[in-house]
Coordinates of C-alpha atoms in Angstrom, one line a residue:
Chain A
M6 CA 28.7 -66.0 -0.1
S7 CA 28.0 -62.8 1.8
H8 CA 28.7 -60.8 -1.4
N9 CA 26.0 -62.8 -3.3
K10 CA 23.6 -62.2 -0.5
R11 CA 24.1 -58.5 -0.7
V12 CA 23.5 -58.4 -4.5
E13 CA 20.3 -60.4 -4.1
L14 CA 19.1 -58.1 -1.4
S15 CA 19.6 -54.9 -3.4
R16 CA 18.0 -56.4 -6.4
R17 CA 15.0 -57.4 -4.4
S18 CA 14.8 -53.9 -2.9
V19 CA 15.1 -52.3 -6.3
I20 CA 12.1 -54.4 -7.5
K21 CA 10.2 -53.6 -4.4
G22 CA 11.0 -49.9 -4.8
G23 CA 9.9 -50.0 -8.4
L24 CA 6.6 -51.7 -7.6
L25 CA 6.0 -49.2 -4.8
L26 CA 6.8 -46.3 -7.1
G27 CA 4.4 -47.6 -9.7
T28 CA 1.6 -48.1 -7.2
V29 CA 2.0 -44.6 -5.8
A30 CA 2.0 -43.1 -9.3
A31 CA -1.2 -45.1 -10.0
I32 CA -2.8 -43.9 -6.8
G33 CA -1.8 -40.4 -7.8
L34 CA -3.5 -40.7 -11.2
M35 CA -6.7 -42.5 -10.2
P36 CA -9.0 -40.0 -8.5
I37 CA -8.7 -37.5 -11.3
K38 CA -11.8 -38.9 -13.0
L39 CA -13.8 -38.6 -9.8
L40 CA -12.7 -35.0 -9.4
R41 CA -13.7 -34.2 -13.0
A42 CA -17.2 -35.6 -12.5
E43 CA -17.6 -33.4 -9.5
E44 CA -16.7 -30.4 -11.6
T45 CA -19.4 -31.0 -14.2
V46 CA -21.9 -31.1 -11.4
K47 CA -20.7 -27.8 -10.1
E48 CA -21.1 -26.2 -13.5
N49 CA -24.8 -26.6 -13.5
A50 CA -25.2 -25.2 -10.1
E51 CA -28.0 -22.7 -9.3
P52 CA -27.0 -19.0 -9.1
K53 CA -25.7 -18.1 -5.6
T54 CA -27.5 -14.7 -5.2
K55 CA -31.0 -13.4 -5.8
K56 CA -29.8 -11.6 -8.9
Q57 CA -26.4 -11.5 -10.6
I58 CA -25.4 -8.6 -12.8
G59 CA -22.4 -8.8 -15.1
F60 CA -20.4 -7.2 -17.9
S61 CA -20.7 -7.8 -21.6
Y62 CA -17.9 -7.0 -24.1
D63 CA -18.6 -7.0 -27.8
E64 CA -15.2 -7.0 -29.6
A65 CA -16.7 -6.0 -32.9
K66 CA -18.0 -2.8 -31.5
C67 CA -14.8 -1.8 -29.5
I68 CA -12.7 1.0 -31.1
K69 CA -9.9 0.5 -28.4
C70 CA -10.2 4.1 -27.2
E71 CA -9.5 3.0 -23.6
N72 CA -12.1 5.5 -22.3
C73 CA -13.3 2.7 -19.9
V74 CA -9.9 2.3 -18.4
R75 CA -9.2 6.1 -18.1
I76 CA -12.5 7.0 -16.5
C77 CA -12.0 4.2 -13.9
Q78 CA -8.5 5.4 -13.0
E79 CA -9.5 9.0 -12.8
T80 CA -12.5 8.2 -10.5
Y81 CA -10.8 5.7 -8.2
K82 CA -7.2 6.9 -8.5
W83 CA -5.6 3.4 -8.5
E84 CA -1.9 3.0 -9.2
T85 CA -1.2 2.2 -12.9
D86 CA 0.6 -1.1 -12.1
A87 CA -2.3 -2.2 -9.9
P88 CA -5.2 -1.6 -12.3
W89 CA -8.9 -2.2 -11.7
R90 CA -9.7 -2.3 -15.4
K91 CA -7.4 -3.2 -18.3
L92 CA -7.8 -3.2 -22.1
L93 CA -6.0 -6.4 -23.1
R94 CA -4.6 -6.5 -26.6
N95 CA -2.5 -8.9 -28.7
E96 CA -0.5 -8.6 -32.0
K97 CA -3.4 -10.0 -34.0
G98 CA -5.5 -6.9 -33.1
D99 CA -7.8 -8.8 -30.7
A100 CA -8.9 -6.9 -27.6
L101 CA -10.8 -7.3 -24.3
S102 CA -11.8 -4.8 -21.7
M103 CA -11.8 -6.6 -18.4
S104 CA -12.1 -5.8 -14.7
C105 CA -13.2 -7.9 -11.8
N106 CA -15.8 -10.4 -13.1
H107 CA -17.9 -10.5 -9.9
C108 CA -17.9 -14.3 -10.1
A109 CA -20.7 -16.4 -8.9
D110 CA -18.1 -18.4 -6.9
P111 CA -15.6 -15.8 -6.0
A112 CA -12.3 -17.5 -5.1
C113 CA -11.0 -14.2 -3.5
A114 CA -13.8 -14.1 -1.0
K115 CA -13.3 -17.8 -0.1
V116 CA -9.6 -17.4 0.7
C117 CA -9.5 -14.0 2.3
P118 CA -8.7 -14.6 6.0
V119 CA -10.0 -11.2 7.2
N120 CA -13.4 -11.4 5.3
A121 CA -12.6 -8.2 3.4
Y122 CA -14.7 -9.5 0.5
T123 CA -18.5 -9.5 0.5
K124 CA -20.8 -10.7 -2.3
R125 CA -24.0 -8.6 -2.3
E126 CA -27.2 -10.6 -2.1
S127 CA -29.1 -7.9 -4.1
D128 CA -27.0 -8.0 -7.3
G129 CA -24.1 -10.4 -6.8
V130 CA -21.5 -7.6 -6.9
V131 CA -18.2 -8.6 -5.1
I132 CA -17.0 -5.7 -3.0
Q133 CA -13.6 -5.6 -1.3
D134 CA -13.1 -3.4 1.7
S135 CA -9.5 -2.1 1.6
S136 CA -9.7 -0.9 5.2
K137 CA -10.0 -4.5 6.4
C138 CA -7.2 -5.9 4.2
V139 CA -3.9 -7.0 5.8
G140 CA -2.2 -7.4 2.4
C141 CA -1.3 -11.1 2.7
G142 CA -1.6 -11.6 -1.0
Y143 CA -3.6 -14.8 -0.8
C144 CA -6.4 -13.5 -3.1
L145 CA -3.9 -12.5 -5.7
Y146 CA -3.0 -16.2 -6.1
A147 CA -6.7 -17.3 -5.9
C148 CA -8.2 -15.1 -8.5
P149 CA -7.7 -16.6 -12.0
Y150 CA -8.3 -13.3 -13.7
H151 CA -5.7 -11.1 -11.8
A152 CA -8.4 -8.8 -10.6
P153 CA -7.2 -7.9 -7.1
H154 CA -4.0 -6.0 -6.9
I155 CA -2.0 -4.7 -3.9
Q156 CA -1.7 -0.9 -4.1
K157 CA 1.9 -0.2 -3.2
K158 CA 1.3 3.0 -1.2
S159 CA -1.3 1.6 1.2
G160 CA -0.1 -2.1 1.1
A161 CA -3.8 -3.1 0.8
V162 CA -5.6 -4.9 -2.0
S163 CA -8.3 -3.1 -4.0
K164 CA -10.3 -3.9 -7.1
C165 CA -13.3 -3.0 -9.2
H166 CA -16.6 -2.9 -7.2
F167 CA -18.9 -2.3 -10.2
C168 CA -19.4 1.3 -9.0
Y169 CA -21.8 -0.1 -6.4
K170 CA -22.7 3.4 -5.1
L171 CA -23.8 4.4 -8.6
Q172 CA -25.7 1.1 -8.9
D173 CA -27.6 1.9 -5.6
S174 CA -28.6 5.4 -7.0
G175 CA -30.0 3.8 -10.1
S176 CA -27.3 4.3 -12.7
G177 CA -24.7 2.0 -14.3
P178 CA -20.9 2.0 -13.7
M179 CA -18.6 4.7 -15.1
C180 CA -16.8 2.5 -17.6
V181 CA -20.1 1.4 -19.2
G182 CA -21.4 5.0 -19.2
V183 CA -18.3 6.3 -21.0
C184 CA -18.1 3.7 -23.8
P185 CA -18.9 5.5 -27.0
T186 CA -19.9 2.5 -29.0
Q187 CA -21.6 0.4 -26.4
A188 CA -19.0 -2.3 -26.7
L189 CA -18.9 -2.5 -22.9
T190 CA -22.4 -3.0 -21.4
M191 CA -23.9 -4.5 -18.3
G192 CA -26.9 -6.6 -17.7
D193 CA -28.6 -9.4 -15.8
M194 CA -26.5 -12.6 -16.1
K195 CA -29.7 -14.6 -16.8
E196 CA -29.9 -12.9 -20.1
L197 CA -26.2 -12.3 -20.8
S198 CA -25.4 -16.0 -20.4
Q199 CA -27.8 -16.8 -23.2
K200 CA -25.6 -14.7 -25.5
G201 CA -22.2 -16.0 -24.6
N202 CA -19.6 -16.8 -21.9
L203 CA -16.0 -16.0 -21.0
N204 CA -14.4 -18.8 -22.9
Y205 CA -12.3 -16.3 -24.8
K206 CA -8.9 -16.3 -26.4
G207 CA -6.7 -18.0 -23.8
L208 CA -8.7 -17.0 -20.7
P209 CA -8.9 -19.6 -17.9
N210 CA -11.7 -22.1 -17.7
P211 CA -14.9 -20.3 -16.5
K212 CA -15.8 -23.3 -14.4
I213 CA -13.2 -22.3 -11.8
T214 CA -15.1 -19.3 -10.5
N215 CA -18.2 -18.8 -12.8
P216 CA -17.4 -15.2 -13.8
S217 CA -20.2 -12.8 -14.4
M218 CA -19.0 -11.5 -17.7
I219 CA -19.4 -12.5 -21.3
A220 CA -17.2 -11.6 -24.2
I221 CA -18.4 -11.8 -27.8
P222 CA -15.5 -12.2 -30.3
K223 CA -15.4 -10.5 -33.7
Chain B
M20 CA 6.2 -14.5 -10.7
G21 CA 3.7 -14.3 -7.8
H22 CA 3.5 -12.1 -4.8
W23 CA 5.0 -14.5 -2.3
G24 CA 8.7 -15.0 -1.9
W25 CA 11.4 -16.1 0.5
L26 CA 9.6 -15.1 3.7
I27 CA 6.5 -17.3 2.9
A28 CA 8.7 -20.2 1.8
I29 CA 10.7 -20.1 5.0
Y30 CA 7.5 -19.7 7.0
L31 CA 6.1 -22.9 5.4
F32 CA 9.4 -24.7 6.1
L33 CA 9.6 -23.6 9.7
G34 CA 5.9 -24.6 10.3
G35 CA 6.8 -28.1 9.1
L36 CA 10.1 -28.2 11.0
G37 CA 8.6 -27.2 14.3
A38 CA 5.7 -29.6 13.9
G39 CA 8.2 -32.4 12.9
A40 CA 10.4 -31.7 15.9
Y41 CA 7.5 -32.0 18.3
L42 CA 6.4 -35.2 16.7
T43 CA 9.9 -36.6 16.9
S44 CA 10.1 -36.0 20.7
F45 CA 6.6 -37.3 21.0
A46 CA 7.5 -40.5 19.2
A47 CA 10.7 -40.8 21.2
E48 CA 8.7 -40.4 24.5
K49 CA 6.3 -43.1 23.4
G50 CA 9.1 -45.4 22.7
F51 CA 8.8 -45.5 18.9
L52 CA 12.4 -44.5 18.4
G53 CA 14.2 -47.2 20.4
K54 CA 14.3 -48.0 24.1
K55 CA 17.1 -45.7 25.0
T56 CA 16.7 -42.4 23.3
N57 CA 18.0 -38.8 23.8
L58 CA 15.4 -37.4 21.4
N59 CA 12.6 -37.2 23.9
Q60 CA 13.2 -33.5 25.0
V61 CA 14.9 -31.2 22.5
G62 CA 12.1 -31.4 20.0
Y63 CA 9.6 -30.2 22.6
Y64 CA 11.8 -27.3 23.5
V65 CA 12.3 -26.0 20.0
S66 CA 9.0 -26.7 18.4
A67 CA 6.9 -23.7 19.7
P68 CA 9.7 -21.1 19.2
I69 CA 10.3 -22.3 15.6
V70 CA 6.7 -22.2 14.6
A71 CA 6.2 -18.9 16.4
F72 CA 9.2 -17.4 14.5
G73 CA 7.7 -18.7 11.3
A74 CA 4.4 -17.0 12.1
L75 CA 6.4 -13.8 12.7
L76 CA 7.8 -14.1 9.2
L77 CA 4.3 -14.4 7.8
I78 CA 3.3 -11.2 9.6
T79 CA 6.4 -9.3 8.3
D80 CA 5.3 -10.3 4.8
L81 CA 2.0 -8.5 5.2
G82 CA 1.2 -5.2 3.5
Q83 CA -1.2 -3.0 5.3
G84 CA -1.4 -5.4 8.3
L85 CA 2.2 -4.4 9.2
K86 CA 1.3 -0.8 9.3
K87 CA -2.0 -1.4 11.1
P88 CA -1.3 -4.4 13.3
W89 CA -4.7 -4.3 14.9
L90 CA -6.2 -5.6 11.6
I91 CA -4.3 -8.9 12.1
I92 CA -6.7 -10.1 14.8
N93 CA -9.4 -10.2 12.0
M94 CA -7.4 -13.1 10.4
F95 CA -9.5 -15.3 12.7
L96 CA -12.7 -14.4 10.9
N97 CA -13.2 -16.3 7.7
F98 CA -13.8 -20.0 8.4
S99 CA -13.9 -20.8 4.7
S100 CA -10.3 -19.6 4.3
V101 CA -7.5 -22.1 4.9
M102 CA -5.3 -19.3 6.0
T103 CA -7.8 -18.7 8.9
W104 CA -7.7 -22.4 9.8
G105 CA -3.9 -22.1 9.8
I106 CA -4.0 -19.1 12.2
Y107 CA -6.1 -21.2 14.6
I108 CA -4.0 -24.3 14.3
L109 CA -0.7 -22.4 14.7
T110 CA -1.9 -20.4 17.7
A111 CA -3.2 -23.6 19.4
F112 CA 0.0 -25.5 18.5
I113 CA 2.3 -22.8 19.8
F114 CA 0.3 -22.6 23.0
V115 CA 0.2 -26.4 23.7
A116 CA 3.8 -27.0 22.6
F117 CA 4.9 -24.3 24.9
I118 CA 3.1 -25.8 27.9
K119 CA 4.4 -29.2 27.1
A120 CA 8.0 -27.9 26.9
F121 CA 7.4 -26.3 30.3
F122 CA 6.5 -29.6 31.8
V123 CA 9.5 -31.3 30.2
W124 CA 11.8 -28.6 31.5
K125 CA 10.4 -28.9 35.0
K126 CA 10.9 -32.7 34.7
R127 CA 7.2 -33.2 35.5
Q128 CA 4.9 -35.7 33.8
A129 CA 2.6 -33.7 31.5
P130 CA -1.0 -34.9 31.3
D131 CA -1.2 -37.5 28.5
V132 CA -4.1 -35.6 26.9
L133 CA -1.9 -32.5 26.5
S134 CA 0.9 -34.5 24.7
Y135 CA -1.6 -36.1 22.4
I136 CA -3.4 -32.8 21.6
G137 CA 0.0 -31.3 20.8
A138 CA 0.8 -34.2 18.5
I139 CA -2.5 -33.8 16.6
L140 CA -2.0 -30.1 16.3
A141 CA 1.6 -30.7 15.1
L142 CA 0.2 -33.0 12.3
A143 CA -2.4 -30.3 11.5
T144 CA 0.3 -27.6 11.4
A145 CA 2.4 -29.7 8.9
A146 CA -0.7 -30.5 6.8
Y147 CA -1.9 -26.9 6.8
T148 CA 1.3 -25.6 5.3
G149 CA 0.5 -27.8 2.3
M150 CA -3.2 -27.2 2.3
L151 CA -2.6 -23.4 2.1
L152 CA -1.2 -23.9 -1.3
A153 CA -3.2 -27.0 -2.4
V154 CA -6.6 -25.2 -2.3
I155 CA -5.6 -22.5 -4.8
E156 CA -7.2 -23.4 -8.1
G157 CA -5.6 -20.2 -9.6
V158 CA -2.2 -22.0 -9.4
P159 CA -2.5 -25.4 -11.0
F160 CA 0.9 -26.6 -9.8
W161 CA -0.2 -26.2 -6.2
N162 CA -3.7 -27.4 -6.7
S163 CA -2.9 -31.1 -6.0
Y164 CA -4.1 -33.3 -3.1
L165 CA -0.6 -34.7 -2.9
M166 CA 0.8 -31.3 -1.9
P167 CA -0.1 -31.7 1.8
V168 CA 1.2 -35.3 1.7
V169 CA 4.6 -34.2 0.4
F170 CA 4.7 -31.4 3.0
V171 CA 3.8 -33.6 5.9
V172 CA 6.4 -36.3 5.1
S173 CA 9.1 -33.6 4.6
A174 CA 8.0 -32.0 7.9
L175 CA 8.5 -35.3 9.8
S176 CA 11.9 -35.9 8.1
T177 CA 13.3 -32.4 8.7
G178 CA 11.9 -32.5 12.3
L179 CA 13.7 -35.8 13.0
S180 CA 16.9 -34.4 11.5
L181 CA 16.8 -31.2 13.6
T182 CA 16.0 -33.0 16.8
S183 CA 18.9 -35.5 16.2
L184 CA 21.3 -32.7 15.4
L185 CA 20.3 -30.7 18.5
A186 CA 20.4 -33.8 20.7
H187 CA 23.9 -34.5 19.5
F188 CA 25.1 -31.1 20.7
F189 CA 23.0 -30.5 23.7
E190 CA 22.3 -33.9 25.3
K191 CA 25.9 -34.9 25.6
Q192 CA 25.5 -36.7 28.9
H193 CA 23.7 -39.6 27.3
Q194 CA 24.7 -40.2 23.8
V195 CA 22.9 -43.1 22.3
H196 CA 22.8 -44.1 18.8
E197 CA 19.8 -46.2 18.2
E198 CA 19.6 -48.0 14.9
R199 CA 15.8 -47.6 15.1
V200 CA 16.3 -43.8 14.4
S201 CA 18.1 -44.5 11.2
Q202 CA 15.5 -47.1 10.1
V203 CA 12.7 -44.6 10.7
H204 CA 14.6 -41.9 8.8
L205 CA 15.2 -44.3 5.9
W206 CA 11.5 -45.0 5.8
L207 CA 10.7 -41.3 5.9
V208 CA 13.2 -40.3 3.1
S209 CA 11.8 -43.2 1.0
M210 CA 8.3 -42.0 1.5
E211 CA 9.3 -38.5 0.5
I212 CA 10.9 -39.7 -2.7
L213 CA 7.8 -41.7 -3.4
S214 CA 5.4 -38.8 -2.7
I215 CA 7.4 -36.3 -4.8
T216 CA 7.5 -38.8 -7.7
A217 CA 3.7 -39.3 -7.4
F218 CA 3.3 -35.5 -7.2
F219 CA 5.1 -35.1 -10.6
A220 CA 3.4 -38.1 -12.1
L221 CA 0.1 -36.6 -11.4
I222 CA 1.1 -33.3 -13.0
Y223 CA 2.6 -34.9 -16.1
S224 CA -0.5 -37.1 -16.5
G225 CA -2.1 -33.8 -17.5
S226 CA -4.9 -33.8 -15.0
Q227 CA -3.9 -30.4 -13.7
G228 CA -3.7 -28.8 -17.1
A229 CA -0.9 -27.4 -19.2
V230 CA 0.2 -24.6 -16.8
A231 CA 1.0 -27.1 -14.1
K232 CA 3.3 -28.9 -16.5
L233 CA 5.0 -25.6 -17.3
S234 CA 5.7 -25.1 -13.5
A235 CA 7.0 -28.7 -13.3
N236 CA 9.3 -28.0 -16.2
L237 CA 10.7 -25.0 -14.4
L238 CA 11.9 -27.4 -11.7
L239 CA 12.9 -30.4 -13.7
T240 CA 14.6 -28.9 -16.7
E241 CA 14.5 -25.1 -16.7
S242 CA 15.4 -22.1 -14.5
L243 CA 15.0 -23.9 -11.1
A244 CA 16.5 -27.2 -12.2
L245 CA 19.9 -26.7 -10.5
P246 CA 18.6 -26.3 -6.9
F247 CA 16.0 -28.9 -7.6
W248 CA 18.3 -31.7 -8.6
L249 CA 21.4 -30.6 -6.6
L250 CA 19.9 -29.4 -3.3
L251 CA 16.6 -31.2 -3.1
I252 CA 17.0 -34.5 -4.9
L253 CA 20.7 -35.3 -4.6
A254 CA 21.7 -33.7 -1.2
G255 CA 18.3 -33.7 0.5
L256 CA 17.0 -37.1 -0.6
V257 CA 19.2 -39.5 -2.5
G258 CA 22.3 -38.8 -0.4
P259 CA 20.6 -39.4 2.9
L260 CA 18.8 -42.4 1.4
V261 CA 22.1 -44.1 0.4
F262 CA 23.5 -43.3 3.8
Y263 CA 20.6 -44.7 5.8
V264 CA 20.5 -47.8 3.7
Q265 CA 24.2 -48.4 4.4
Q266 CA 23.7 -47.8 8.1
S267 CA 20.8 -50.2 8.4
R268 CA 23.0 -52.8 6.6
C269 CA 25.9 -52.3 8.9
Q270 CA 23.7 -52.5 11.9
K271 CA 22.3 -55.8 10.6
K272 CA 25.8 -57.1 10.3
A273 CA 26.9 -55.9 13.7
P274 CA 25.3 -58.6 15.8
L275 CA 26.8 -61.3 13.5
A276 CA 30.2 -59.8 13.8
M277 CA 29.9 -59.8 17.6
K278 CA 29.0 -63.5 17.6
E279 CA 32.1 -64.2 15.5
Q280 CA 34.1 -62.2 17.9
N281 CA 33.0 -64.3 20.8
L282 CA 33.8 -67.5 18.9
S283 CA 37.3 -66.5 18.1
E284 CA 37.7 -64.9 21.6
N285 CA 39.5 -61.9 20.1
A286 CA 37.7 -59.2 22.0
D287 CA 40.3 -56.4 22.2
M288 CA 41.1 -55.9 18.6
P289 CA 37.9 -54.5 17.1
A290 CA 37.2 -52.0 19.9
G291 CA 39.5 -49.3 18.7
V292 CA 38.6 -49.8 15.1
N293 CA 34.9 -49.6 15.9
Q294 CA 35.4 -46.3 17.7
G295 CA 37.1 -44.7 14.8
A296 CA 34.5 -46.0 12.4
S297 CA 31.6 -44.9 14.7
A298 CA 33.1 -41.3 15.0
K299 CA 33.2 -41.2 11.2
S300 CA 29.7 -42.4 10.8
Q301 CA 28.6 -40.0 13.5
N302 CA 29.9 -37.1 11.4
A303 CA 28.3 -38.5 8.3
L304 CA 25.0 -38.8 10.2
L305 CA 25.2 -35.1 11.3
L306 CA 26.0 -34.1 7.7
C307 CA 23.0 -36.1 6.6
D308 CA 20.7 -34.4 9.0
G309 CA 21.9 -31.1 7.8
A310 CA 21.4 -32.1 4.2
V311 CA 17.8 -33.3 4.9
M312 CA 17.0 -29.9 6.3
V313 CA 18.6 -28.0 3.4
G314 CA 16.5 -30.3 1.1
G315 CA 13.3 -29.4 3.1
L316 CA 13.9 -25.7 2.8
T317 CA 14.7 -26.0 -0.9
L318 CA 11.5 -27.9 -1.4
R319 CA 9.4 -25.1 0.1
C320 CA 11.2 -22.4 -1.8
L321 CA 11.0 -24.2 -5.2
I322 CA 7.3 -24.9 -4.7
V323 CA 6.6 -21.3 -3.9
F324 CA 8.8 -19.9 -6.7
A325 CA 7.4 -22.3 -9.4
A326 CA 3.8 -21.0 -9.0
L327 CA 2.5 -20.0 -12.4
P328 CA -1.0 -18.6 -12.6
V329 CA -3.6 -20.6 -14.5
W330 CA -3.8 -17.6 -16.9
N331 CA -0.8 -15.5 -17.8
G332 CA -3.0 -12.4 -18.2
L333 CA -2.5 -12.1 -22.0
L334 CA -4.9 -12.8 -24.9
S335 CA -3.8 -15.7 -27.1

């Protein structure tokens, strides 16, 4: 008698548990569509600053000389395993010269607890102040493009700042200046975004941070 | 893969553990854990030190902030950063829990407002440890609204375990074994299993993208599968679940058995047997509490270690 009762009880609880599991899984799945709708709204958002400058990379023109990377390293003396600019390449012969993309919605600036990041109103450049950085590493996770790196020696994050001092004196950044074929250029994102985007060879969805860079494939 | 390692994982665990311990003693004080309880003090004593120690680990993990500690004060600055929220929540919680513990130690009635503020801050602390990860879109595996849910439930469960363990060793003068505690723990462990299931269901539904699935694969079938199944699922969840289910069954039977005893008027026989059995179940209970905490720590470590970035940094 009591044995029967026990079996019945456990069967009932198994069914109950199963139903509950199913419900929870369904709850887990439901709000996705709502979230997606929100994302598409975000995509069409107005620019966040008065002006937004950005990089443009034309793969067909690039001769992979890496001058852009070299001049950046020589000028700002970053450690080679914590680069500000990289020339990415794959076996197929594709390439991309990329630094920080000075995003319209910079995830780094949003998560940094000490406010080391500022986005300039005048041109949308995202500048990181290493002297404020505590080195918590939160921005390293937040940035989808692996732009911020911790410099081992100082323990502080640093990244490309679009040579903002040169910008202020009226000239362009070092990397753009040194590119022999004008594969790497800069411009106003209003015009650049007419020509392309950063939906490029495995790169993350541009909707996450709205990067200020376009890449034109071969 | 990422920058964070053991220190951050343990910090997240301790944040939840301390918060859970406070909430356990709070619940016991308010009578939610049975009429006679020995859980109404220890949780208060340990909560602030545990969370403070966790915060210390976070600081040891810093880069430049460790060399120039005056920079750390700036971590209160950015209100859009969840880490800044956390610094506020943790500071407030440590402060309030410490004062509450002082009242308990002096055997004085603390103002009700203080206890309630502490409980709210404890919940916030537990939720924050999940939110810290959940807001990062750069790591799709973390970027789930179920992350804080999993962390809060685990925090409550580990906090209850720690408080029960400590009460067993340090509150010897009044040992009480309330069945209510086992029931609550059964409920918490079930909730944790459900929320972890929902967490993985959400990821395998594809809503968080392919990379989140790769992270989940690391846990379910690849390099992190051993600790996941052995330490978290088997030892930390299923083991305790089975035990608590059995306990609640035994306790349901107990009143029946007593009635039968009275009918047969055979009162002296079962006393010795019961004592032996209860000592055994007491040991199993302690083991269970330990296992729940091991599971909680494993959960935090696995979640931190399974973080794959949304982009691997290579051209495809």
